[in-house]
PDB file of C-alpha atoms and ligand atoms in Angstrom:
ATOM      1  CA  MET O   1      33.993  50.266 -51.457  1.00  0.00           C
ATOM      2  CA  LYS O   2      32.529  47.711 -49.076  1.00  0.00           C
ATOM      3  CA  LYS O   3      34.794  44.949 -47.898  1.00  0.00           C
ATOM      4  CA  VAL O   4      33.567  41.323 -49.033  1.00  0.00           C
ATOM      5  CA  ALA O   5      33.481  38.679 -46.388  1.00  0.00           C
ATOM      6  CA  VAL O   6      32.748  35.041 -47.065  1.00  0.00           C
ATOM      7  CA  ILE O   7      31.289  33.025 -43.933  1.00  0.00           C
ATOM      8  CA  THR O   8      31.025  29.403 -44.138  1.00  0.00           C
ATOM      9  CA  GLY O   9      28.063  28.267 -41.955  1.00  0.00           C
ATOM     10  CA  GLY O  10      26.676  31.737 -42.138  1.00  0.00           C
ATOM     11  CA  ALA O  11      22.966  30.799 -42.327  1.00  0.00           C
ATOM     12  CA  SER O  12      22.591  29.478 -38.658  1.00  0.00           C
ATOM     13  CA  GLY O  13      23.687  30.029 -35.139  1.00  0.00           C
ATOM     14  CA  ILE O  14      27.071  31.684 -34.675  1.00  0.00           C
ATOM     15  CA  GLY O  15      27.773  32.146 -38.448  1.00  0.00           C
ATOM     16  CA  LEU O  16      24.590  33.985 -38.831  1.00  0.00           C
ATOM     17  CA  ALA O  17      25.270  36.246 -35.920  1.00  0.00           C
ATOM     18  CA  ILE O  18      28.511  36.951 -37.477  1.00  0.00           C
ATOM     19  CA  ALA O  19      26.923  37.859 -40.730  1.00  0.00           C
ATOM     20  CA  LYS O  20      24.417  40.184 -39.078  1.00  0.00           C
ATOM     21  CA  ARG O  21      27.260  42.033 -37.281  1.00  0.00           C
ATOM     22  CA  PHE O  22      29.467  42.280 -40.353  1.00  0.00           C
ATOM     23  CA  ILE O  23      26.553  43.733 -42.269  1.00  0.00           C
ATOM     24  CA  ALA O  24      25.810  46.145 -39.560  1.00  0.00           C
ATOM     25  CA  GLY O  25      29.488  47.199 -40.078  1.00  0.00           C
ATOM     26  CA  SER O  26      28.913  47.805 -43.584  1.00  0.00           C
ATOM     27  CA  ILE O  27      30.709  44.626 -44.782  1.00  0.00           C
ATOM     28  CA  LYS O  28      29.076  42.688 -47.639  1.00  0.00           C
ATOM     29  CA  VAL O  29      28.566  38.944 -46.708  1.00  0.00           C
ATOM     30  CA  ILE O  30      28.538  35.666 -48.672  1.00  0.00           C
ATOM     31  CA  ILE O  31      27.317  32.921 -46.668  1.00  0.00           C
ATOM     32  CA  VAL O  32      28.138  29.120 -47.474  1.00  0.00           C
ATOM     33  CA  GLY O  33      26.369  26.098 -46.512  1.00  0.00           C
ATOM     34  CA  ARG O  34      24.345  23.011 -47.839  1.00  0.00           C
ATOM     35  CA  ASP O  35      20.856  23.695 -47.124  1.00  0.00           C
ATOM     36  CA  ILE O  36      19.663  26.150 -49.792  1.00  0.00           C
ATOM     37  CA  ALA O  37      16.081  27.038 -48.186  1.00  0.00           C
ATOM     38  CA  ARG O  38      18.016  28.049 -45.033  1.00  0.00           C
ATOM     39  CA  LEU O  39      20.597  30.104 -47.028  1.00  0.00           C
ATOM     40  CA  LYS O  40      18.050  31.875 -48.885  1.00  0.00           C
ATOM     41  CA  ALA O  41      16.058  32.432 -45.643  1.00  0.00           C
ATOM     42  CA  ALA O  42      18.998  33.890 -43.895  1.00  0.00           C
ATOM     43  CA  CYS O  43      19.707  36.097 -47.069  1.00  0.00           C
ATOM     44  CA  ARG O  44      16.247  37.682 -46.626  1.00  0.00           C
ATOM     45  CA  THR O  45      16.990  38.532 -43.122  1.00  0.00           C
ATOM     46  CA  LEU O  46      20.562  39.925 -43.895  1.00  0.00           C
ATOM     47  CA  GLY O  47      19.238  42.124 -46.729  1.00  0.00           C
ATOM     48  CA  GLU O  48      20.698  43.448 -49.981  1.00  0.00           C
ATOM     49  CA  ASN O  49      24.212  43.271 -48.836  1.00  0.00           C
ATOM     50  CA  SER O  50      24.164  39.490 -48.659  1.00  0.00           C
ATOM     51  CA  ASP O  51      24.392  36.782 -51.046  1.00  0.00           C
ATOM     52  CA  PHE O  52      24.937  32.966 -50.679  1.00  0.00           C
ATOM     53  CA  PHE O  53      26.827  29.840 -52.146  1.00  0.00           C
ATOM     54  CA  SER O  54      25.424  26.356 -51.659  1.00  0.00           C
ATOM     55  CA  CYS O  55      28.240  24.034 -51.227  1.00  0.00           C
ATOM     56  CA  ASP O  56      29.123  20.946 -49.314  1.00  0.00           C
ATOM     57  CA  LEU O  57      32.498  21.715 -48.192  1.00  0.00           C
ATOM     58  CA  ALA O  58      33.157  18.104 -47.500  1.00  0.00           C
ATOM     59  CA  ASP O  59      33.465  17.921 -51.329  1.00  0.00           C
ATOM     60  CA  LEU O  60      36.859  19.366 -51.501  1.00  0.00           C
ATOM     61  CA  HIS O  61      36.991  19.502 -55.231  1.00  0.00           C
ATOM     62  CA  ALA O  62      33.897  21.970 -55.303  1.00  0.00           C
ATOM     63  CA  ILE O  63      35.851  24.618 -53.132  1.00  0.00           C
ATOM     64  CA  PRO O  64      38.106  26.176 -56.088  1.00  0.00           C
ATOM     65  CA  ALA O  65      35.190  26.600 -58.208  1.00  0.00           C
ATOM     66  CA  MET O  66      33.110  27.985 -55.422  1.00  0.00           C
ATOM     67  CA  VAL O  67      35.711  30.760 -54.495  1.00  0.00           C
ATOM     68  CA  GLN O  68      36.171  31.522 -58.391  1.00  0.00           C
ATOM     69  CA  THR O  69      32.254  32.254 -58.561  1.00  0.00           C
ATOM     70  CA  ILE O  70      32.404  34.430 -55.716  1.00  0.00           C
ATOM     71  CA  ILE O  71      35.131  36.415 -57.098  1.00  0.00           C
ATOM     72  CA  ASP O  72      33.416  36.685 -60.476  1.00  0.00           C
ATOM     73  CA  ARG O  73      30.231  37.918 -58.701  1.00  0.00           C
ATOM     74  CA  HIS O  74      31.690  40.061 -56.072  1.00  0.00           C
ATOM     75  CA  GLY O  75      35.373  41.117 -57.388  1.00  0.00           C
ATOM     76  CA  ARG O  76      37.156  40.534 -54.151  1.00  0.00           C
ATOM     77  CA  ILE O  77      37.414  38.591 -50.865  1.00  0.00           C
ATOM     78  CA  ASP O  78      38.509  40.680 -47.841  1.00  0.00           C
ATOM     79  CA  ILE O  79      37.522  38.428 -45.073  1.00  0.00           C
ATOM     80  CA  LEU O  80      37.027  34.525 -44.714  1.00  0.00           C
ATOM     81  CA  VAL O  81      35.340  33.235 -41.618  1.00  0.00           C
ATOM     82  CA  ASN O  82      35.919  29.388 -41.240  1.00  0.00           C
ATOM     83  CA  ASN O  83      32.818  28.684 -39.262  1.00  0.00           C
ATOM     84  CA  ALA O  84      31.134  25.552 -40.539  1.00  0.00           C
ATOM     85  CA  GLY O  85      31.345  22.531 -38.432  1.00  0.00           C
ATOM     86  CA  ILE O  86      29.631  19.547 -37.336  1.00  0.00           C
ATOM     87  CA  ASN O  87      29.790  17.448 -34.193  1.00  0.00           C
ATOM     88  CA  LEU O  88      29.468  13.718 -33.393  1.00  0.00           C
ATOM     89  CA  LYS O  89      28.814  12.682 -29.603  1.00  0.00           C
ATOM     90  CA  LYS O  90      29.611   9.162 -29.275  1.00  0.00           C
ATOM     91  CA  PRO O  91      32.192   6.973 -27.013  1.00  0.00           C
ATOM     92  CA  MET O  92      35.481   6.759 -28.664  1.00  0.00           C
ATOM     93  CA  LEU O  93      35.386   3.089 -28.652  1.00  0.00           C
ATOM     94  CA  GLU O  94      32.270   3.083 -31.073  1.00  0.00           C
ATOM     95  CA  VAL O  95      33.307   5.806 -33.386  1.00  0.00           C
ATOM     96  CA  THR O  96      33.982   4.337 -37.078  1.00  0.00           C
ATOM     97  CA  ASP O  97      36.856   5.352 -39.347  1.00  0.00           C
ATOM     98  CA  ASP O  98      34.207   7.045 -41.608  1.00  0.00           C
ATOM     99  CA  GLU O  99      32.459   8.955 -38.935  1.00  0.00           C
ATOM    100  CA  TYR O 100      36.035  10.251 -37.714  1.00  0.00           C
ATOM    101  CA  GLN O 101      37.418  11.059 -41.230  1.00  0.00           C
ATOM    102  CA  LYS O 102      33.848  13.031 -41.883  1.00  0.00           C
ATOM    103  CA  ILE O 103      34.309  15.218 -38.898  1.00  0.00           C
ATOM    104  CA  ILE O 104      37.882  16.063 -39.816  1.00  0.00           C
ATOM    105  CA  LEU O 105      37.037  16.620 -43.541  1.00  0.00           C
ATOM    106  CA  THR O 106      34.296  19.168 -42.782  1.00  0.00           C
ATOM    107  CA  ASN O 107      35.857  20.899 -39.603  1.00  0.00           C
ATOM    108  CA  GLN O 108      39.321  20.931 -40.586  1.00  0.00           C
ATOM    109  CA  THR O 109      40.532  19.731 -44.213  1.00  0.00           C
ATOM    110  CA  SER O 110      37.973  21.797 -45.763  1.00  0.00           C
ATOM    111  CA  ALA O 111      39.140  24.959 -43.770  1.00  0.00           C
ATOM    112  CA  PHE O 112      42.496  24.376 -45.259  1.00  0.00           C
ATOM    113  CA  CYS O 113      41.303  24.024 -48.771  1.00  0.00           C
ATOM    114  CA  ILE O 114      39.225  27.151 -48.809  1.00  0.00           C
ATOM    115  CA  SER O 115      41.807  29.140 -46.921  1.00  0.00           C
ATOM    116  CA  ARG O 116      44.442  28.199 -49.475  1.00  0.00           C
ATOM    117  CA  ALA O 117      42.089  29.225 -52.222  1.00  0.00           C
ATOM    118  CA  VAL O 118      41.160  32.479 -50.604  1.00  0.00           C
ATOM    119  CA  ALA O 119      44.829  33.240 -49.440  1.00  0.00           C
ATOM    120  CA  GLY O 120      46.001  33.137 -53.241  1.00  0.00           C
ATOM    121  CA  ILE O 121      43.355  35.951 -53.916  1.00  0.00           C
ATOM    122  CA  MET O 122      44.220  37.886 -50.830  1.00  0.00           C
ATOM    123  CA  LYS O 123      47.878  37.626 -51.877  1.00  0.00           C
ATOM    124  CA  GLU O 124      47.124  39.451 -54.965  1.00  0.00           C
ATOM    125  CA  GLN O 125      45.036  42.117 -53.028  1.00  0.00           C
ATOM    126  CA  GLU O 126      48.022  42.358 -50.645  1.00  0.00           C
ATOM    127  CA  GLU O 127      45.730  42.315 -47.599  1.00  0.00           C
ATOM    128  CA  GLY O 128      43.048  40.079 -46.080  1.00  0.00           C
ATOM    129  CA  CYS O 129      41.893  38.540 -42.618  1.00  0.00           C
ATOM    130  CA  ILE O 130      41.052  34.831 -42.100  1.00  0.00           C
ATOM    131  CA  LEU O 131      39.171  33.958 -38.913  1.00  0.00           C
ATOM    132  CA  ASN O 132      39.050  30.409 -37.835  1.00  0.00           C
ATOM    133  CA  ILE O 133      36.365  28.939 -34.995  1.00  0.00           C
ATOM    134  CA  SER O 134      37.799  26.257 -32.719  1.00  0.00           C
ATOM    135  CA  SER O 135      36.121  25.024 -29.458  1.00  0.00           C
ATOM    136  CA  MET O 136      36.739  24.556 -25.846  1.00  0.00           C
ATOM    137  CA  ALA O 137      37.192  21.105 -27.002  1.00  0.00           C
ATOM    138  CA  SER O 138      40.668  21.815 -28.233  1.00  0.00           C
ATOM    139  CA  ILE O 139      41.810  23.207 -24.863  1.00  0.00           C
ATOM    140  CA  TYR O 140      40.531  20.480 -22.279  1.00  0.00           C
ATOM    141  CA  GLY O 141      39.607  16.809 -22.486  1.00  0.00           C
ATOM    142  CA  LEU O 142      36.180  16.673 -23.353  1.00  0.00           C
ATOM    143  CA  PRO O 143      34.604  12.932 -23.273  1.00  0.00           C
ATOM    144  CA  ASN O 144      32.645  11.575 -26.051  1.00  0.00           C
ATOM    145  CA  VAL O 145      33.753  13.942 -28.768  1.00  0.00           C
ATOM    146  CA  ILE O 146      37.113  12.739 -29.889  1.00  0.00           C
ATOM    147  CA  ALA O 147      36.848  13.505 -33.734  1.00  0.00           C
ATOM    148  CA  TYR O 148      35.580  16.901 -32.972  1.00  0.00           C
ATOM    149  CA  THR O 149      38.206  17.358 -30.331  1.00  0.00           C
ATOM    150  CA  ALA O 150      41.080  16.345 -32.770  1.00  0.00           C
ATOM    151  CA  SER O 151      39.696  18.694 -35.478  1.00  0.00           C
ATOM    152  CA  LYS O 152      39.348  21.713 -33.320  1.00  0.00           C
ATOM    153  CA  ALA O 153      42.904  21.353 -31.946  1.00  0.00           C
ATOM    154  CA  ALA O 154      44.178  21.089 -35.521  1.00  0.00           C
ATOM    155  CA  VAL O 155      42.270  24.223 -36.415  1.00  0.00           C
ATOM    156  CA  GLU O 156      44.146  26.172 -33.591  1.00  0.00           C
ATOM    157  CA  GLY O 157      47.648  24.664 -34.762  1.00  0.00           C
ATOM    158  CA  MET O 158      46.703  25.572 -38.436  1.00  0.00           C
ATOM    159  CA  THR O 159      45.866  29.067 -37.320  1.00  0.00           C
ATOM    160  CA  ARG O 160      49.286  29.696 -35.944  1.00  0.00           C
ATOM    161  CA  SER O 161      51.036  28.115 -38.824  1.00  0.00           C
ATOM    162  CA  MET O 162      48.968  30.031 -41.348  1.00  0.00           C
ATOM    163  CA  ALA O 163      49.533  33.340 -39.541  1.00  0.00           C
ATOM    164  CA  VAL O 164      53.299  33.092 -39.765  1.00  0.00           C
ATOM    165  CA  GLU O 165      53.243  32.124 -43.459  1.00  0.00           C
ATOM    166  CA  LEU O 166      50.825  34.631 -44.555  1.00  0.00           C
ATOM    167  CA  ALA O 167      51.886  37.723 -42.356  1.00  0.00           C
ATOM    168  CA  PRO O 168      54.629  38.610 -45.065  1.00  0.00           C
ATOM    169  CA  LEU O 169      51.717  38.949 -47.686  1.00  0.00           C
ATOM    170  CA  GLY O 170      49.534  41.344 -45.471  1.00  0.00           C
ATOM    171  CA  ILE O 171      47.084  38.470 -44.344  1.00  0.00           C
ATOM    172  CA  ARG O 172      46.210  38.194 -40.735  1.00  0.00           C
ATOM    173  CA  VAL O 173      45.126  34.911 -39.431  1.00  0.00           C
ATOM    174  CA  ASN O 174      43.266  34.623 -36.023  1.00  0.00           C
ATOM    175  CA  CYS O 175      40.957  32.180 -34.169  1.00  0.00           C
ATOM    176  CA  ILE O 176      38.072  32.266 -31.945  1.00  0.00           C
ATOM    177  CA  ALA O 177      37.455  29.554 -29.241  1.00  0.00           C
ATOM    178  CA  PRO O 178      33.861  29.926 -28.370  1.00  0.00           C
ATOM    179  CA  GLY O 179      32.755  28.330 -24.973  1.00  0.00           C
ATOM    180  CA  PHE O 180      29.318  26.965 -24.721  1.00  0.00           C
ATOM    181  CA  ILE O 181      27.064  29.293 -26.764  1.00  0.00           C
ATOM    182  CA  ARG O 182      23.279  28.664 -27.256  1.00  0.00           C
ATOM    183  CA  THR O 183      22.738  27.269 -30.742  1.00  0.00           C
ATOM    184  CA  ASN O 184      21.193  24.231 -32.532  1.00  0.00           C
ATOM    185  CA  MET O 185      24.592  22.468 -32.132  1.00  0.00           C
ATOM    186  CA  SER O 186      24.873  22.957 -28.322  1.00  0.00           C
ATOM    187  CA  SER O 187      21.406  22.212 -27.677  1.00  0.00           C
ATOM    188  CA  VAL O 188      21.786  18.720 -29.300  1.00  0.00           C
ATOM    189  CA  ALA O 189      25.133  18.368 -27.224  1.00  0.00           C
ATOM    190  CA  LEU O 190      23.641  19.517 -23.962  1.00  0.00           C
ATOM    191  CA  ASP O 191      19.645  19.690 -23.639  1.00  0.00           C
ATOM    192  CA  ASN O 192      19.272  15.815 -23.339  1.00  0.00           C
ATOM    193  CA  ASP O 193      22.520  15.429 -20.950  1.00  0.00           C
ATOM    194  CA  PRO O 194      21.853  17.379 -17.799  1.00  0.00           C
ATOM    195  CA  GLY O 195      24.883  16.279 -16.124  1.00  0.00           C
ATOM    196  CA  ARG O 196      27.084  17.617 -18.757  1.00  0.00           C
ATOM    197  CA  LYS O 197      25.143  20.825 -18.819  1.00  0.00           C
ATOM    198  CA  ASN O 198      25.516  21.577 -15.077  1.00  0.00           C
ATOM    199  CA  ARG O 199      29.248  20.749 -15.432  1.00  0.00           C
ATOM    200  CA  VAL O 200      29.617  23.203 -18.128  1.00  0.00           C
ATOM    201  CA  LEU O 201      27.670  25.855 -16.062  1.00  0.00           C
ATOM    202  CA  ALA O 202      29.605  25.200 -12.883  1.00  0.00           C
ATOM    203  CA  ARG O 203      33.014  25.599 -14.414  1.00  0.00           C
ATOM    204  CA  THR O 204      31.816  28.792 -16.352  1.00  0.00           C
ATOM    205  CA  PRO O 205      32.476  31.922 -13.814  1.00  0.00           C
ATOM    206  CA  MET O 206      29.824  33.943 -15.593  1.00  0.00           C
ATOM    207  CA  GLY O 207      27.222  30.952 -14.853  1.00  0.00           C
ATOM    208  CA  ARG O 208      25.493  30.839 -18.205  1.00  0.00           C
ATOM    209  CA  LEU O 209      25.960  29.766 -21.868  1.00  0.00           C
ATOM    210  CA  GLY O 210      27.023  32.549 -24.288  1.00  0.00           C
ATOM    211  CA  LYS O 211      24.900  34.065 -27.043  1.00  0.00           C
ATOM    212  CA  PRO O 212      25.950  33.990 -30.756  1.00  0.00           C
ATOM    213  CA  GLU O 213      26.085  37.811 -30.912  1.00  0.00           C
ATOM    214  CA  GLU O 214      28.825  37.616 -28.171  1.00  0.00           C
ATOM    215  CA  VAL O 215      31.050  35.602 -30.521  1.00  0.00           C
ATOM    216  CA  ALA O 216      30.003  37.947 -33.358  1.00  0.00           C
ATOM    217  CA  GLY O 217      31.550  40.965 -31.621  1.00  0.00           C
ATOM    218  CA  ALA O 218      34.618  39.369 -31.123  1.00  0.00           C
ATOM    219  CA  ALA O 219      34.776  38.353 -34.657  1.00  0.00           C
ATOM    220  CA  TYR O 220      34.180  41.763 -35.823  1.00  0.00           C
ATOM    221  CA  PHE O 221      37.019  43.387 -33.704  1.00  0.00           C
ATOM    222  CA  LEU O 222      39.339  40.526 -34.925  1.00  0.00           C
ATOM    223  CA  VAL O 223      38.726  41.358 -38.717  1.00  0.00           C
ATOM    224  CA  SER O 224      38.679  45.089 -38.090  1.00  0.00           C
ATOM    225  CA  GLU O 225      41.499  47.775 -38.351  1.00  0.00           C
ATOM    226  CA  GLU O 226      41.361  47.855 -34.461  1.00  0.00           C
ATOM    227  CA  ALA O 227      42.928  44.639 -34.798  1.00  0.00           C
ATOM    228  CA  SER O 228      45.554  45.409 -37.368  1.00  0.00           C
ATOM    229  CA  PHE O 229      48.751  44.318 -35.406  1.00  0.00           C
ATOM    230  CA  ILE O 230      47.031  40.919 -33.987  1.00  0.00           C
ATOM    231  CA  THR O 231      47.609  37.752 -35.803  1.00  0.00           C
ATOM    232  CA  GLY O 232      48.036  34.014 -34.721  1.00  0.00           C
ATOM    233  CA  VAL O 233      46.024  34.388 -31.638  1.00  0.00           C
ATOM    234  CA  VAL O 234      43.282  31.917 -30.036  1.00  0.00           C
ATOM    235  CA  LEU O 235      40.556  34.201 -28.372  1.00  0.00           C
ATOM    236  CA  PRO O 236      38.278  32.282 -25.954  1.00  0.00           C
ATOM    237  CA  VAL O 237      35.122  33.933 -25.820  1.00  0.00           C
ATOM    238  CA  ASP O 238      33.731  31.751 -23.183  1.00  0.00           C
ATOM    239  CA  GLY O 239      32.562  33.470 -20.174  1.00  0.00           C
ATOM    240  CA  GLY O 240      35.625  32.379 -18.351  1.00  0.00           C
ATOM    241  CA  ASN O 241      34.944  28.742 -18.958  1.00  0.00           C
ATOM    242  CA  SER O 242      38.608  27.886 -20.214  1.00  0.00           C
ATOM    243  CA  ILE O 243      39.993  29.196 -16.856  1.00  0.00           C
ATOM    244  CA  GLY O 244      37.247  28.343 -14.498  1.00  0.00           C
ATOM    245  CA  PHE O 245      37.840  26.124 -11.414  1.00  0.00           C
TER     246      PHE O 245
HETATM  247  P1  NDP V   1      25.190  25.254 -36.271  1.00  0.00           P
HETATM  248  O1  NDP V   1      25.076  23.808 -36.567  1.00  0.00           O
HETATM  249  O2  NDP V   1      24.186  26.326 -36.101  1.00  0.00           O
HETATM  250  O3  NDP V   1      26.111  25.731 -37.559  1.00  0.00           O
HETATM  251  C1  NDP V   1      26.807  24.956 -38.305  1.00  0.00           C
HETATM  252  C2  NDP V   1      26.847  25.530 -39.722  1.00  0.00           C
HETATM  253  O4  NDP V   1      27.825  24.767 -40.491  1.00  0.00           O
HETATM  254  C3  NDP V   1      25.375  25.384 -40.362  1.00  0.00           C
HETATM  255  O5  NDP V   1      25.048  26.567 -40.858  1.00  0.00           O
HETATM  256  C4  NDP V   1      25.681  24.406 -41.517  1.00  0.00           C
HETATM  257  O6  NDP V   1      25.027  24.563 -42.586  1.00  0.00           O
HETATM  258  C5  NDP V   1      27.332  24.445 -41.796  1.00  0.00           C
HETATM  259  N1  NDP V   1      27.898  23.423 -42.187  1.00  0.00           N
HETATM  260  C6  NDP V   1      28.040  22.013 -41.582  1.00  0.00           C
HETATM  261  N2  NDP V   1      28.650  21.077 -42.307  1.00  0.00           N
HETATM  262  C7  NDP V   1      28.743  21.697 -43.574  1.00  0.00           C
HETATM  263  C8  NDP V   1      29.331  21.342 -44.780  1.00  0.00           C
HETATM  264  N3  NDP V   1      29.654  20.145 -45.133  1.00  0.00           N
HETATM  265  N4  NDP V   1      29.372  22.144 -45.774  1.00  0.00           N
HETATM  266  C9  NDP V   1      28.933  23.566 -45.664  1.00  0.00           C
HETATM  267  N5  NDP V   1      28.593  24.023 -44.641  1.00  0.00           N
HETATM  268  C10 NDP V   1      28.241  23.026 -43.327  1.00  0.00           C
HETATM  269  O7  NDP V   1      26.214  25.554 -35.189  1.00  0.00           O
HETATM  270  P2  NDP V   1      26.941  26.546 -34.341  1.00  0.00           P
HETATM  271  O8  NDP V   1      26.524  27.990 -34.880  1.00  0.00           O
HETATM  272  O9  NDP V   1      26.987  26.256 -32.957  1.00  0.00           O
HETATM  273  O10 NDP V   1      28.511  26.308 -34.903  1.00  0.00           O
HETATM  274  C11 NDP V   1      29.216  27.109 -35.430  1.00  0.00           C
HETATM  275  C12 NDP V   1      30.783  26.878 -35.365  1.00  0.00           C
HETATM  276  O11 NDP V   1      30.906  27.136 -33.989  1.00  0.00           O
HETATM  277  C13 NDP V   1      31.171  25.244 -35.490  1.00  0.00           C
HETATM  278  O12 NDP V   1      32.524  25.133 -36.004  1.00  0.00           O
HETATM  279  C14 NDP V   1      31.152  24.926 -34.127  1.00  0.00           C
HETATM  280  O13 NDP V   1      31.989  23.600 -33.924  1.00  0.00           O
HETATM  281  C15 NDP V   1      31.679  25.975 -33.395  1.00  0.00           C
HETATM  282  N6  NDP V   1      31.539  26.037 -31.940  1.00  0.00           N
HETATM  283  C16 NDP V   1      30.168  25.948 -31.492  1.00  0.00           C
HETATM  284  C17 NDP V   1      29.920  26.072 -30.030  1.00  0.00           C
HETATM  285  C18 NDP V   1      28.545  26.253 -29.483  1.00  0.00           C
HETATM  286  O14 NDP V   1      28.498  25.994 -28.177  1.00  0.00           O
HETATM  287  N7  NDP V   1      27.450  26.236 -30.171  1.00  0.00           N
HETATM  288  C19 NDP V   1      31.047  25.985 -29.060  1.00  0.00           C
HETATM  289  C20 NDP V   1      32.300  25.927 -29.671  1.00  0.00           C
HETATM  290  C21 NDP V   1      32.567  25.908 -31.024  1.00  0.00           C
HETATM  291  P3  NDP V   1      24.163  23.309 -43.581  1.00  0.00           P
HETATM  292  O15 NDP V   1      23.728  22.476 -42.599  1.00  0.00           O
HETATM  293  O16 NDP V   1      23.461  24.227 -44.406  1.00  0.00           O
HETATM  294  O17 NDP V   1      25.297  22.901 -44.323  1.00  0.00           O
END
């Protein structure tokens, strides 16, 4: 029987690369996002072992019904990848309360909410893996992304807390902290800000942006049996950015 993975934000960028890697590894994939046309297009690329569910994860009340529908259709959930995220690049003094809350809601609270629902199912199955996606913003002080930074630091704390609570239930919880990876999100943040882009490259020992596929390889490892004794870790996939001088 194929394992079933739910990947939030799986229709683009890093999430789509993870979906492709999982399918190549014989895992059935359900991608979640808001843009139905993009979800359908991604599923056409991913093929018959894929399905999609359209949901705005910032609407927390919609999440339990979404998880139940996935169970009704596919029978189980073995892997959850909390990858959906949004960014807001703006000086801290100009960020409104609503803007701040929207980032926290999408990047962190919704990840808690879907993890709680899915962990209940994994508990019945007596096994499962949850993989969160944080960011370099959680490691060092990055200006002009205050809410994003707070949300991603919380995702890492939540990873460790969930890992210790869920380990006795047979559920592993890990996190990947991607460095600067070439996607739409990083293009928006870097392409019109050459100063920031140069700083990123200068402190990345490998001297380049990462590819979504390079995050996907690490994701596949962390949810596989090869990582059966690994829980609660935050793995940088960053070309050395987090330790660069
Ligand atoms: P993308 O913008 O390509 O992907 C983000 C995905 O999240 C989209 O598919 C989007 O789908 C989905 N999403 C956003 N908001 C919601 C929502 N409210 N409900 C459901 N889905 C939502 O960016 P990346 O692939 O670059 O980012 C993926 C993750 O990696 C993010 O968590 C990001 O913070 C993290 N990351 C990225 C880095 C990079 O350099 N690219 C570096 C570090 C971390 P839709 O619009 O259809 O809803």
